[in-house]
Amino acid sequence: MVLEMFTRPLERCFGGGDGGGGLWHIDLKPYALGDYSIAVVQANSSLEDQGQVFTSPSATYVGVYDGHGGPEASRFIADNLFPFIHDLAAEQGGASAEVIRKAFDAIEEEFLHLVKQSWTVQPQIASVGSCCLVGAISNGVLYVANLGDSRAVLGKRVSQGKTSSVVAERLSTDHNVCVEEVRNEVAALHPDDSHIVVYTRGVWRIKGIIQVSRSIGDVYLKKPEFNRGALFQQFGLPFPLKRPVVTAEPSILVRPLRPQDLFLIFASDGLWEQLTDETAVDIVLKSPRAGVARRLVRAALQEAARKREMRYDDIRKVEKGVRRHFHDDITVIVIYLDHPIGSSNCRFKDQNAVDCTRTPVDIFSLDADEVQC
């Protein structure tokens, strides 16, 4: 029953697809605690980002999955993670850090099983992985779990005497070796390998290959049997790995929601490469709700265009694949927290009402007038 709920045909809702510009969006959609907005722009030949929102009167789940090496891992997570969390939460009396951790472990094991089944005929699947950012709101508590460098940022009101302002609070940890603290963490885990992190092609990378230190998949960097022989040569590893250099252990934050918490921004690193946390929060604060995620994507594209001395309209005309040289796939989900505490504020009378919204697997193939979620 739960699986059917997550895999049913995509529904129509208030939003739009614009395949010509690689943009898809839902401008605004209600849920039990407020409204949410989603936007995705595609840059890669195959869209490697996936995003989804699952809502019910008792819990809300948000997921952003930024794939690399191909779309298989991010799509696998989008197909399977929320059913795992939903079932585990039902068995254990609600959402918790342990429920989310177990769901991440289950997804990692299931994807490994898929790789073992497929890699003899599709060896590249061993090099496919995905960042995984999940938010859960249940009983007035926010859980944020993360692998990789997608990011969750809170916009919250703070008082300073008689005045107040809205500031950004980062809720997730960037597991990217471009961050010195993460480089040091990886080096400490591999004291016998002086080349565990190297500076190449303008950035720091683990074994000169990958920037993120935690992910779902990337099996060739975790299991020795997938980095030997011909496969090992294909991926260009400098030598067979003695032990995993990337892990699937998530960072998990548990935080009670407070009346001063206004909204959450969940986004893949394509957004954060262009905008600071503070800039993103300021845009949400000063923009109308309808289309706010789309406005964040537009701001990121304008910044990417500015860096290349291009116009916004010109960068949107660049074909997918080629466009990856200008910016990454970008997924943005904005969650407004109008009524975060207490069931009396629930906006829906049907206590069994559930809804799952998922981004498309490819935007350029959508009809420009088609609306899907």
mmCIF file of C-alpha atoms in Angstrom:
data_model
loop_
_atom_site.group_PDB
_atom_site.id
_atom_site.type_symbol
_atom_site.label_atom_id
_atom_site.label_comp_id
_atom_site.label_asym_id
_atom_site.label_seq_id
_atom_site.Cartn_x
_atom_site.Cartn_y
_atom_site.Cartn_z
ATOM 1 C CA MET A 1 0.000 0.000 0.000
ATOM 2 C CA VAL A 2 2.744 2.462 0.970
ATOM 3 C CA LEU A 3 4.846 1.568 -2.056
ATOM 4 C CA GLU A 4 1.848 2.157 -4.347
ATOM 5 C CA MET A 5 1.408 5.601 -2.809
ATOM 6 C CA PHE A 6 4.965 6.557 -3.734
ATOM 7 C CA THR A 7 4.953 5.082 -7.234
ATOM 8 C CA ARG A 8 1.505 6.128 -8.438
ATOM 9 C CA PRO A 9 1.299 8.215 -11.661
ATOM 10 C CA LEU A 10 2.420 11.807 -11.287
ATOM 11 C CA GLU A 11 -0.384 14.209 -10.426
ATOM 12 C CA ARG A 12 -1.251 17.596 -11.839
ATOM 13 C CA CYS A 13 -0.835 20.558 -9.523
ATOM 14 C CA PHE A 14 -0.202 24.305 -9.511
ATOM 15 C CA GLY A 15 3.090 24.852 -11.313
ATOM 16 C CA GLY A 16 4.639 24.418 -14.718
ATOM 17 C CA GLY A 17 7.297 22.881 -16.889
ATOM 18 C CA ASP A 18 9.388 24.914 -19.300
ATOM 19 C CA GLY A 19 11.417 22.310 -21.146
ATOM 20 C CA GLY A 20 12.962 24.899 -23.461
ATOM 21 C CA GLY A 21 14.817 26.501 -20.566
ATOM 22 C CA GLY A 22 15.367 23.303 -18.635
ATOM 23 C CA LEU A 23 13.175 24.588 -15.808
ATOM 24 C CA TRP A 24 10.376 22.795 -13.916
ATOM 25 C CA HIS A 25 8.543 24.203 -10.924
ATOM 26 C CA ILE A 26 5.628 24.063 -8.555
ATOM 27 C CA ASP A 27 5.038 27.642 -7.503
ATOM 28 C CA LEU A 28 3.086 26.900 -4.335
ATOM 29 C CA LYS A 29 1.358 23.932 -2.761
ATOM 30 C CA PRO A 30 -0.260 23.657 0.693
ATOM 31 C CA TYR A 31 0.639 21.120 3.345
ATOM 32 C CA ALA A 32 -0.349 20.648 6.982
ATOM 33 C CA LEU A 33 2.062 23.241 8.396
ATOM 34 C CA GLY A 34 2.021 25.885 5.660
ATOM 35 C CA ASP A 35 3.062 25.958 1.994
ATOM 36 C CA TYR A 36 5.991 24.736 -0.047
ATOM 37 C CA SER A 37 7.553 25.615 -3.391
ATOM 38 C CA ILE A 38 9.828 23.565 -5.682
ATOM 39 C CA ALA A 39 11.992 24.376 -8.697
ATOM 40 C CA VAL A 40 14.526 22.378 -10.694
ATOM 41 C CA VAL A 41 16.764 23.409 -13.573
ATOM 42 C CA GLN A 42 18.622 20.827 -15.656
ATOM 43 C CA ALA A 43 22.191 21.288 -16.877
ATOM 44 C CA ASN A 44 23.430 17.708 -17.390
ATOM 45 C CA SER A 45 22.527 15.538 -20.373
ATOM 46 C CA SER A 46 20.653 13.337 -17.891
ATOM 47 C CA LEU A 47 19.129 15.127 -14.919
ATOM 48 C CA GLU A 48 21.142 13.846 -11.945
ATOM 49 C CA ASP A 49 19.184 15.764 -9.286
ATOM 50 C CA GLN A 50 15.979 14.434 -7.767
ATOM 51 C CA GLY A 51 13.731 16.029 -5.170
ATOM 52 C CA GLN A 52 10.524 15.112 -3.393
ATOM 53 C CA VAL A 53 8.151 16.155 -0.628
ATOM 54 C CA PHE A 54 5.914 13.734 1.271
ATOM 55 C CA THR A 55 3.252 15.295 3.482
ATOM 56 C CA SER A 56 0.614 14.032 5.886
ATOM 57 C CA PRO A 57 -1.173 15.619 8.856
ATOM 58 C CA SER A 58 1.326 13.976 11.243
ATOM 59 C CA ALA A 59 4.665 14.247 9.397
ATOM 60 C CA THR A 60 6.418 15.997 6.539
ATOM 61 C CA TYR A 61 9.476 14.623 4.720
ATOM 62 C CA VAL A 62 11.688 16.517 2.263
ATOM 63 C CA GLY A 63 14.414 14.977 0.115
ATOM 64 C CA VAL A 64 17.065 16.394 -2.235
ATOM 65 C CA TYR A 65 19.329 13.857 -3.955
ATOM 66 C CA ASP A 66 22.229 15.176 -6.046
ATOM 67 C CA GLY A 67 23.626 12.373 -8.170
ATOM 68 C CA HIS A 68 27.047 12.109 -9.770
ATOM 69 C CA GLY A 69 28.406 9.742 -12.393
ATOM 70 C CA GLY A 70 24.884 9.247 -13.698
ATOM 71 C CA PRO A 71 21.240 9.479 -12.554
ATOM 72 C CA GLU A 72 20.808 5.909 -11.301
ATOM 73 C CA ALA A 73 21.587 6.472 -7.611
ATOM 74 C CA SER A 74 19.513 9.635 -7.157
ATOM 75 C CA ARG A 75 16.528 8.030 -8.905
ATOM 76 C CA PHE A 76 16.913 4.878 -6.809
ATOM 77 C CA ILE A 77 16.830 6.955 -3.615
ATOM 78 C CA ALA A 78 13.764 8.868 -4.808
ATOM 79 C CA ASP A 79 11.998 5.575 -5.566
ATOM 80 C CA ASN A 80 12.785 3.898 -2.254
ATOM 81 C CA LEU A 81 13.877 6.121 0.637
ATOM 82 C CA PHE A 82 10.552 7.577 1.741
ATOM 83 C CA PRO A 83 8.786 4.184 1.831
ATOM 84 C CA PHE A 84 11.616 2.932 4.087
ATOM 85 C CA ILE A 85 11.276 5.938 6.411
ATOM 86 C CA HIS A 86 7.468 5.778 6.405
ATOM 87 C CA ASP A 87 7.375 2.073 7.291
ATOM 88 C CA LEU A 88 10.106 2.316 9.943
ATOM 89 C CA ALA A 89 8.429 5.329 11.564
ATOM 90 C CA ALA A 90 5.118 3.442 11.661
ATOM 91 C CA GLU A 91 6.806 0.443 13.292
ATOM 92 C CA GLN A 92 8.678 2.521 15.888
ATOM 93 C CA GLY A 93 6.010 5.051 16.829
ATOM 94 C CA GLY A 94 7.138 8.007 14.777
ATOM 95 C CA ALA A 95 10.124 9.682 13.186
ATOM 96 C CA SER A 96 13.450 9.733 15.024
ATOM 97 C CA ALA A 97 17.141 10.017 14.298
ATOM 98 C CA GLU A 98 17.427 6.233 14.587
ATOM 99 C CA VAL A 99 14.598 5.687 12.091
ATOM 100 C CA ILE A 100 16.282 7.963 9.564
ATOM 101 C CA ARG A 101 19.687 6.359 10.119
ATOM 102 C CA LYS A 102 18.226 2.886 9.553
ATOM 103 C CA ALA A 103 16.521 4.081 6.377
ATOM 104 C CA PHE A 104 19.818 5.460 5.046
ATOM 105 C CA ASP A 105 21.526 2.131 5.871
ATOM 106 C CA ALA A 106 18.769 0.215 4.085
ATOM 107 C CA ILE A 107 19.049 2.375 0.952
ATOM 108 C CA GLU A 108 22.831 1.927 0.877
ATOM 109 C CA GLU A 109 22.492 -1.850 1.177
ATOM 110 C CA GLU A 110 19.757 -2.045 -1.451
ATOM 111 C CA PHE A 111 21.751 0.038 -3.918
ATOM 112 C CA LEU A 112 24.813 -2.143 -3.310
ATOM 113 C CA HIS A 113 22.628 -5.158 -4.093
ATOM 114 C CA LEU A 114 21.540 -3.480 -7.340
ATOM 115 C CA VAL A 115 25.168 -2.802 -8.290
ATOM 116 C CA LYS A 116 26.151 -6.425 -7.637
ATOM 117 C CA GLN A 117 23.331 -7.576 -9.902
ATOM 118 C CA SER A 118 24.152 -5.130 -12.697
ATOM 119 C CA TRP A 119 27.851 -4.405 -12.798
ATOM 120 C CA THR A 120 28.994 -7.301 -15.010
ATOM 121 C CA VAL A 121 26.894 -5.893 -17.875
ATOM 122 C CA GLN A 122 26.910 -2.257 -16.704
ATOM 123 C CA PRO A 123 30.242 -1.754 -14.922
ATOM 124 C CA GLN A 124 29.901 2.024 -14.756
ATOM 125 C CA ILE A 125 27.097 1.657 -12.210
ATOM 126 C CA ALA A 126 29.788 0.931 -9.591
ATOM 127 C CA SER A 127 30.969 4.544 -10.005
ATOM 128 C CA VAL A 128 27.495 6.108 -9.695
ATOM 129 C CA GLY A 129 26.591 7.799 -6.421
ATOM 130 C CA SER A 130 24.426 10.479 -4.896
ATOM 131 C CA CYS A 131 24.403 13.014 -2.099
ATOM 132 C CA CYS A 132 21.355 12.577 0.099
ATOM 133 C CA LEU A 133 19.698 15.374 2.110
ATOM 134 C CA VAL A 134 16.534 14.596 4.067
ATOM 135 C CA GLY A 135 14.404 16.728 6.349
ATOM 136 C CA ALA A 136 11.640 15.377 8.566
ATOM 137 C CA ILE A 137 9.150 17.317 10.673
ATOM 138 C CA SER A 138 7.171 15.325 13.229
ATOM 139 C CA ASN A 139 5.609 16.315 16.568
ATOM 140 C CA GLY A 140 7.182 19.760 16.462
ATOM 141 C CA VAL A 141 10.701 18.393 15.951
ATOM 142 C CA LEU A 142 12.893 18.892 12.878
ATOM 143 C CA TYR A 143 15.357 16.205 11.785
ATOM 144 C CA VAL A 144 17.968 16.937 9.100
ATOM 145 C CA ALA A 145 20.098 14.070 7.799
ATOM 146 C CA ASN A 146 22.800 14.572 5.215
ATOM 147 C CA LEU A 147 25.386 12.824 3.073
ATOM 148 C CA GLY A 148 27.425 15.022 0.746
ATOM 149 C CA ASP A 149 27.168 18.737 0.044
ATOM 150 C CA SER A 150 23.495 19.475 -0.525
ATOM 151 C CA ARG A 151 22.414 21.888 2.195
ATOM 152 C CA ALA A 152 19.515 22.791 4.459
ATOM 153 C CA VAL A 153 19.261 26.383 5.691
ATOM 154 C CA LEU A 154 16.751 27.857 8.131
ATOM 155 C CA GLY A 155 15.427 31.391 7.980
ATOM 156 C CA LYS A 156 14.651 32.481 11.540
ATOM 157 C CA ARG A 157 13.697 35.712 13.254
ATOM 158 C CA VAL A 158 16.028 37.029 15.962
ATOM 159 C CA SER A 159 15.356 39.959 18.302
ATOM 160 C CA GLN A 160 17.930 42.607 19.156
ATOM 161 C CA GLY A 161 16.417 44.939 21.702
ATOM 162 C CA LYS A 162 13.326 46.520 20.172
ATOM 163 C CA THR A 163 14.222 45.463 16.642
ATOM 164 C CA SER A 164 14.274 42.094 14.922
ATOM 165 C CA SER A 165 15.782 40.641 11.780
ATOM 166 C CA VAL A 166 15.753 37.358 9.879
ATOM 167 C CA VAL A 167 19.028 35.452 9.726
ATOM 168 C CA ALA A 168 20.276 32.252 8.108
ATOM 169 C CA GLU A 169 21.140 29.192 10.189
ATOM 170 C CA ARG A 170 22.824 26.298 8.399
ATOM 171 C CA LEU A 171 21.364 23.003 9.577
ATOM 172 C CA SER A 172 23.440 20.490 7.611
ATOM 173 C CA THR A 173 27.135 19.691 7.304
ATOM 174 C CA ASP A 174 28.881 19.919 3.923
ATOM 175 C CA HIS A 175 30.798 16.650 3.494
ATOM 176 C CA ASN A 176 33.107 18.079 0.848
ATOM 177 C CA VAL A 177 36.899 17.985 1.035
ATOM 178 C CA CYS A 178 37.045 21.557 -0.232
ATOM 179 C CA VAL A 179 36.233 22.305 3.416
ATOM 180 C CA GLU A 180 39.440 22.130 5.467
ATOM 181 C CA GLU A 181 37.741 20.444 8.426
ATOM 182 C CA VAL A 182 36.472 17.657 6.156
ATOM 183 C CA ARG A 183 39.925 17.216 4.570
ATOM 184 C CA ASN A 184 41.394 16.831 8.029
ATOM 185 C CA GLU A 185 38.701 14.335 8.989
ATOM 186 C CA VAL A 186 39.399 12.174 5.920
ATOM 187 C CA ALA A 187 43.169 12.382 6.439
ATOM 188 C CA ALA A 188 42.788 11.329 10.090
ATOM 189 C CA LEU A 189 40.829 8.246 8.995
ATOM 190 C CA HIS A 190 43.653 7.270 6.579
ATOM 191 C CA PRO A 191 46.925 8.086 8.387
ATOM 192 C CA ASP A 192 48.913 5.644 6.235
ATOM 193 C CA ASP A 193 47.872 7.287 2.945
ATOM 194 C CA SER A 194 49.556 10.624 2.312
ATOM 195 C CA HIS A 195 47.643 10.993 -0.969
ATOM 196 C CA ILE A 196 44.149 10.315 0.350
ATOM 197 C CA VAL A 197 43.189 13.911 -0.589
ATOM 198 C CA VAL A 198 44.948 15.688 -3.441
ATOM 199 C CA TYR A 199 44.542 19.061 -5.134
ATOM 200 C CA THR A 200 43.735 18.505 -8.793
ATOM 201 C CA ARG A 201 41.821 20.315 -11.536
ATOM 202 C CA GLY A 202 41.450 23.351 -9.302
ATOM 203 C CA VAL A 203 39.798 21.618 -6.308
ATOM 204 C CA TRP A 204 40.544 19.136 -3.532
ATOM 205 C CA ARG A 205 39.448 15.556 -4.289
ATOM 206 C CA ILE A 206 39.592 12.213 -2.506
ATOM 207 C CA LYS A 207 42.140 10.097 -4.430
ATOM 208 C CA GLY A 208 41.961 12.812 -7.084
ATOM 209 C CA ILE A 209 38.471 11.624 -8.053
ATOM 210 C CA ILE A 210 35.584 12.826 -5.894
ATOM 211 C CA GLN A 211 34.901 15.878 -3.733
ATOM 212 C CA VAL A 212 32.239 14.516 -1.372
ATOM 213 C CA SER A 213 33.355 12.253 1.476
ATOM 214 C CA ARG A 214 29.923 10.716 2.180
ATOM 215 C CA SER A 215 27.324 9.420 -0.251
ATOM 216 C CA ILE A 216 24.942 6.671 -1.255
ATOM 217 C CA GLY A 217 26.590 4.429 -3.858
ATOM 218 C CA ASP A 218 30.100 5.123 -5.199
ATOM 219 C CA VAL A 219 30.602 1.436 -4.556
ATOM 220 C CA TYR A 220 34.003 1.377 -6.280
ATOM 221 C CA LEU A 221 35.292 3.654 -3.522
ATOM 222 C CA LYS A 222 33.869 1.474 -0.756
ATOM 223 C CA LYS A 223 34.233 -2.182 -1.780
ATOM 224 C CA PRO A 224 37.615 -3.623 -2.882
ATOM 225 C CA GLU A 225 36.010 -6.110 -5.279
ATOM 226 C CA PHE A 226 34.820 -3.171 -7.410
ATOM 227 C CA ASN A 227 38.203 -1.453 -7.840
ATOM 228 C CA ARG A 228 40.387 -4.223 -9.180
ATOM 229 C CA GLY A 229 41.339 -5.489 -12.621
ATOM 230 C CA ALA A 230 39.765 -4.018 -15.741
ATOM 231 C CA LEU A 231 37.130 -2.149 -13.755
ATOM 232 C CA PHE A 232 39.828 -0.614 -11.577
ATOM 233 C CA GLN A 233 41.692 0.555 -14.693
ATOM 234 C CA GLN A 234 38.501 1.954 -16.231
ATOM 235 C CA PHE A 235 37.895 4.255 -13.283
ATOM 236 C CA GLY A 236 41.527 5.350 -13.208
ATOM 237 C CA LEU A 237 42.225 4.726 -9.531
ATOM 238 C CA PRO A 238 45.933 5.111 -8.731
ATOM 239 C CA PHE A 239 45.995 1.718 -6.972
ATOM 240 C CA PRO A 240 43.498 -0.726 -5.431
ATOM 241 C CA LEU A 241 41.988 0.656 -2.232
ATOM 242 C CA LYS A 242 42.767 -1.065 1.049
ATOM 243 C CA ARG A 243 39.564 0.168 2.699
ATOM 244 C CA PRO A 244 36.628 2.499 1.923
ATOM 245 C CA VAL A 245 37.515 6.123 1.271
ATOM 246 C CA VAL A 246 33.870 7.293 1.117
ATOM 247 C CA THR A 247 31.185 6.386 3.678
ATOM 248 C CA ALA A 248 27.386 6.390 3.942
ATOM 249 C CA GLU A 249 27.236 7.515 7.589
ATOM 250 C CA PRO A 250 24.909 10.546 7.704
ATOM 251 C CA SER A 251 25.209 13.614 9.871
ATOM 252 C CA ILE A 252 21.894 14.035 11.707
ATOM 253 C CA LEU A 253 20.646 17.166 13.439
ATOM 254 C CA VAL A 254 17.655 17.052 15.809
ATOM 255 C CA ARG A 255 16.113 20.398 16.679
ATOM 256 C CA PRO A 256 12.769 21.468 18.140
ATOM 257 C CA LEU A 257 10.942 23.945 15.929
ATOM 258 C CA ARG A 258 10.335 27.320 17.519
ATOM 259 C CA PRO A 259 7.859 30.134 16.787
ATOM 260 C CA GLN A 260 10.682 32.289 15.364
ATOM 261 C CA ASP A 261 11.514 29.640 12.719
ATOM 262 C CA LEU A 262 9.996 30.972 9.474
ATOM 263 C CA PHE A 263 11.076 28.767 6.569
ATOM 264 C CA LEU A 264 13.511 26.085 5.412
ATOM 265 C CA ILE A 265 15.519 25.946 2.183
ATOM 266 C CA PHE A 266 16.651 22.504 1.003
ATOM 267 C CA ALA A 267 18.847 22.627 -2.112
ATOM 268 C CA SER A 268 21.508 20.754 -4.030
ATOM 269 C CA ASP A 269 24.973 22.280 -4.180
ATOM 270 C CA GLY A 270 24.168 23.768 -7.588
ATOM 271 C CA LEU A 271 22.383 26.553 -5.708
ATOM 272 C CA TRP A 272 25.018 27.008 -3.012
ATOM 273 C CA GLU A 273 27.823 27.248 -5.590
ATOM 274 C CA GLN A 274 26.187 30.499 -6.696
ATOM 275 C CA LEU A 275 24.439 31.924 -3.604
ATOM 276 C CA THR A 276 25.415 32.291 0.038
ATOM 277 C CA ASP A 277 23.099 31.082 2.794
ATOM 278 C CA GLU A 278 22.341 34.696 3.713
ATOM 279 C CA THR A 279 21.533 35.721 0.141
ATOM 280 C CA ALA A 280 19.141 32.782 -0.294
ATOM 281 C CA VAL A 281 17.332 33.568 2.968
ATOM 282 C CA ASP A 282 17.056 37.247 2.007
ATOM 283 C CA ILE A 283 15.502 36.342 -1.359
ATOM 284 C CA VAL A 284 12.902 34.112 0.291
ATOM 285 C CA LEU A 285 12.132 36.742 2.918
ATOM 286 C CA LYS A 286 11.575 39.519 0.364
ATOM 287 C CA SER A 287 9.750 37.492 -2.307
ATOM 288 C CA PRO A 288 6.092 36.533 -2.664
ATOM 289 C CA ARG A 289 5.518 32.926 -1.682
ATOM 290 C CA ALA A 290 4.228 31.757 -5.038
ATOM 291 C CA GLY A 291 7.245 30.926 -7.180
ATOM 292 C CA VAL A 292 9.837 31.557 -4.465
ATOM 293 C CA ALA A 293 11.869 28.427 -5.320
ATOM 294 C CA ARG A 294 11.874 29.496 -8.961
ATOM 295 C CA ARG A 295 13.193 32.909 -7.902
ATOM 296 C CA LEU A 296 16.083 31.247 -6.065
ATOM 297 C CA VAL A 297 16.948 29.229 -9.179
ATOM 298 C CA ARG A 298 16.771 32.360 -11.313
ATOM 299 C CA ALA A 299 19.091 34.208 -8.925
ATOM 300 C CA ALA A 300 21.589 31.330 -9.122
ATOM 301 C CA LEU A 301 21.467 31.320 -12.928
ATOM 302 C CA GLN A 302 21.906 35.089 -13.038
ATOM 303 C CA GLU A 303 25.003 34.740 -10.881
ATOM 304 C CA ALA A 304 26.349 31.913 -13.058
ATOM 305 C CA ALA A 305 25.762 34.069 -16.129
ATOM 306 C CA ARG A 306 27.455 37.070 -14.510
ATOM 307 C CA LYS A 307 30.568 35.003 -13.769
ATOM 308 C CA ARG A 308 30.791 34.105 -17.473
ATOM 309 C CA GLU A 309 29.933 37.633 -18.646
ATOM 310 C CA MET A 310 26.696 36.367 -20.180
ATOM 311 C CA ARG A 311 23.067 37.408 -19.967
ATOM 312 C CA TYR A 312 20.524 35.324 -18.072
ATOM 313 C CA ASP A 313 18.479 34.735 -21.233
ATOM 314 C CA ASP A 314 21.576 33.498 -23.063
ATOM 315 C CA ILE A 315 22.536 30.925 -20.437
ATOM 316 C CA ARG A 316 19.003 29.489 -20.530
ATOM 317 C CA LYS A 317 19.398 28.843 -24.261
ATOM 318 C CA VAL A 318 22.486 26.650 -23.813
ATOM 319 C CA GLU A 319 21.753 22.981 -24.533
ATOM 320 C CA LYS A 320 21.778 20.390 -21.772
ATOM 321 C CA GLY A 321 25.147 18.687 -21.415
ATOM 322 C CA VAL A 322 27.001 21.737 -22.725
ATOM 323 C CA ARG A 323 25.203 23.754 -20.082
ATOM 324 C CA ARG A 324 26.956 21.778 -17.332
ATOM 325 C CA HIS A 325 30.058 23.857 -18.105
ATOM 326 C CA PHE A 326 28.157 26.922 -16.869
ATOM 327 C CA HIS A 327 26.249 25.562 -13.859
ATOM 328 C CA ASP A 328 25.155 22.315 -12.226
ATOM 329 C CA ASP A 329 21.682 20.820 -12.010
ATOM 330 C CA ILE A 330 19.870 22.827 -9.330
ATOM 331 C CA THR A 331 17.043 21.601 -7.096
ATOM 332 C CA VAL A 332 15.406 23.939 -4.562
ATOM 333 C CA ILE A 333 12.596 23.206 -2.089
ATOM 334 C CA VAL A 334 11.322 25.966 0.209
ATOM 335 C CA ILE A 335 9.160 24.920 3.176
ATOM 336 C CA TYR A 336 7.231 27.594 5.067
ATOM 337 C CA LEU A 337 6.695 26.929 8.775
ATOM 338 C CA ASP A 338 3.438 28.695 9.535
ATOM 339 C CA HIS A 339 2.158 26.249 12.140
ATOM 340 C CA PRO A 340 5.093 24.052 13.204
ATOM 341 C CA ILE A 341 3.858 23.179 16.686
ATOM 342 C CA GLY A 342 0.651 21.440 17.724
ATOM 343 C CA SER A 343 -1.922 19.440 15.780
ATOM 344 C CA SER A 344 -4.663 22.036 16.306
ATOM 345 C CA ASN A 345 -3.227 24.089 13.454
ATOM 346 C CA CYS A 346 -3.531 21.272 10.917
ATOM 347 C CA ARG A 347 -5.029 22.649 7.707
ATOM 348 C CA PHE A 348 -6.705 19.430 6.588
ATOM 349 C CA LYS A 349 -9.697 17.751 8.155
ATOM 350 C CA ASP A 350 -8.813 14.353 6.673
ATOM 351 C CA GLN A 351 -6.328 12.931 9.186
ATOM 352 C CA ASN A 352 -5.371 10.209 6.684
ATOM 353 C CA ALA A 353 -4.584 12.612 3.829
ATOM 354 C CA VAL A 354 -1.154 11.989 2.303
ATOM 355 C CA ASP A 355 0.553 13.430 -0.742
ATOM 356 C CA CYS A 356 3.869 12.832 -2.461
ATOM 357 C CA THR A 357 5.369 15.348 -4.879
ATOM 358 C CA ARG A 358 8.402 14.358 -6.950
ATOM 359 C CA THR A 359 10.451 16.213 -9.514
ATOM 360 C CA PRO A 360 10.674 14.878 -13.114
ATOM 361 C CA VAL A 361 13.431 12.507 -14.198
ATOM 362 C CA ASP A 362 14.089 14.676 -17.269
ATOM 363 C CA ILE A 363 12.935 18.245 -17.840
ATOM 364 C CA PHE A 364 13.840 18.824 -21.466
ATOM 365 C CA SER A 365 11.520 16.009 -22.550
ATOM 366 C CA LEU A 366 8.488 17.622 -20.852
ATOM 367 C CA ASP A 367 5.872 19.417 -22.892
ATOM 368 C CA ALA A 368 6.214 23.111 -22.063
ATOM 369 C CA ASP A 369 2.531 23.250 -21.104
ATOM 370 C CA GLU A 370 2.573 20.041 -19.079
ATOM 371 C CA VAL A 371 2.437 20.271 -15.297
ATOM 372 C CA GLN A 372 3.634 17.322 -13.275
ATOM 373 C CA CYS A 373 4.545 16.707 -9.672
#
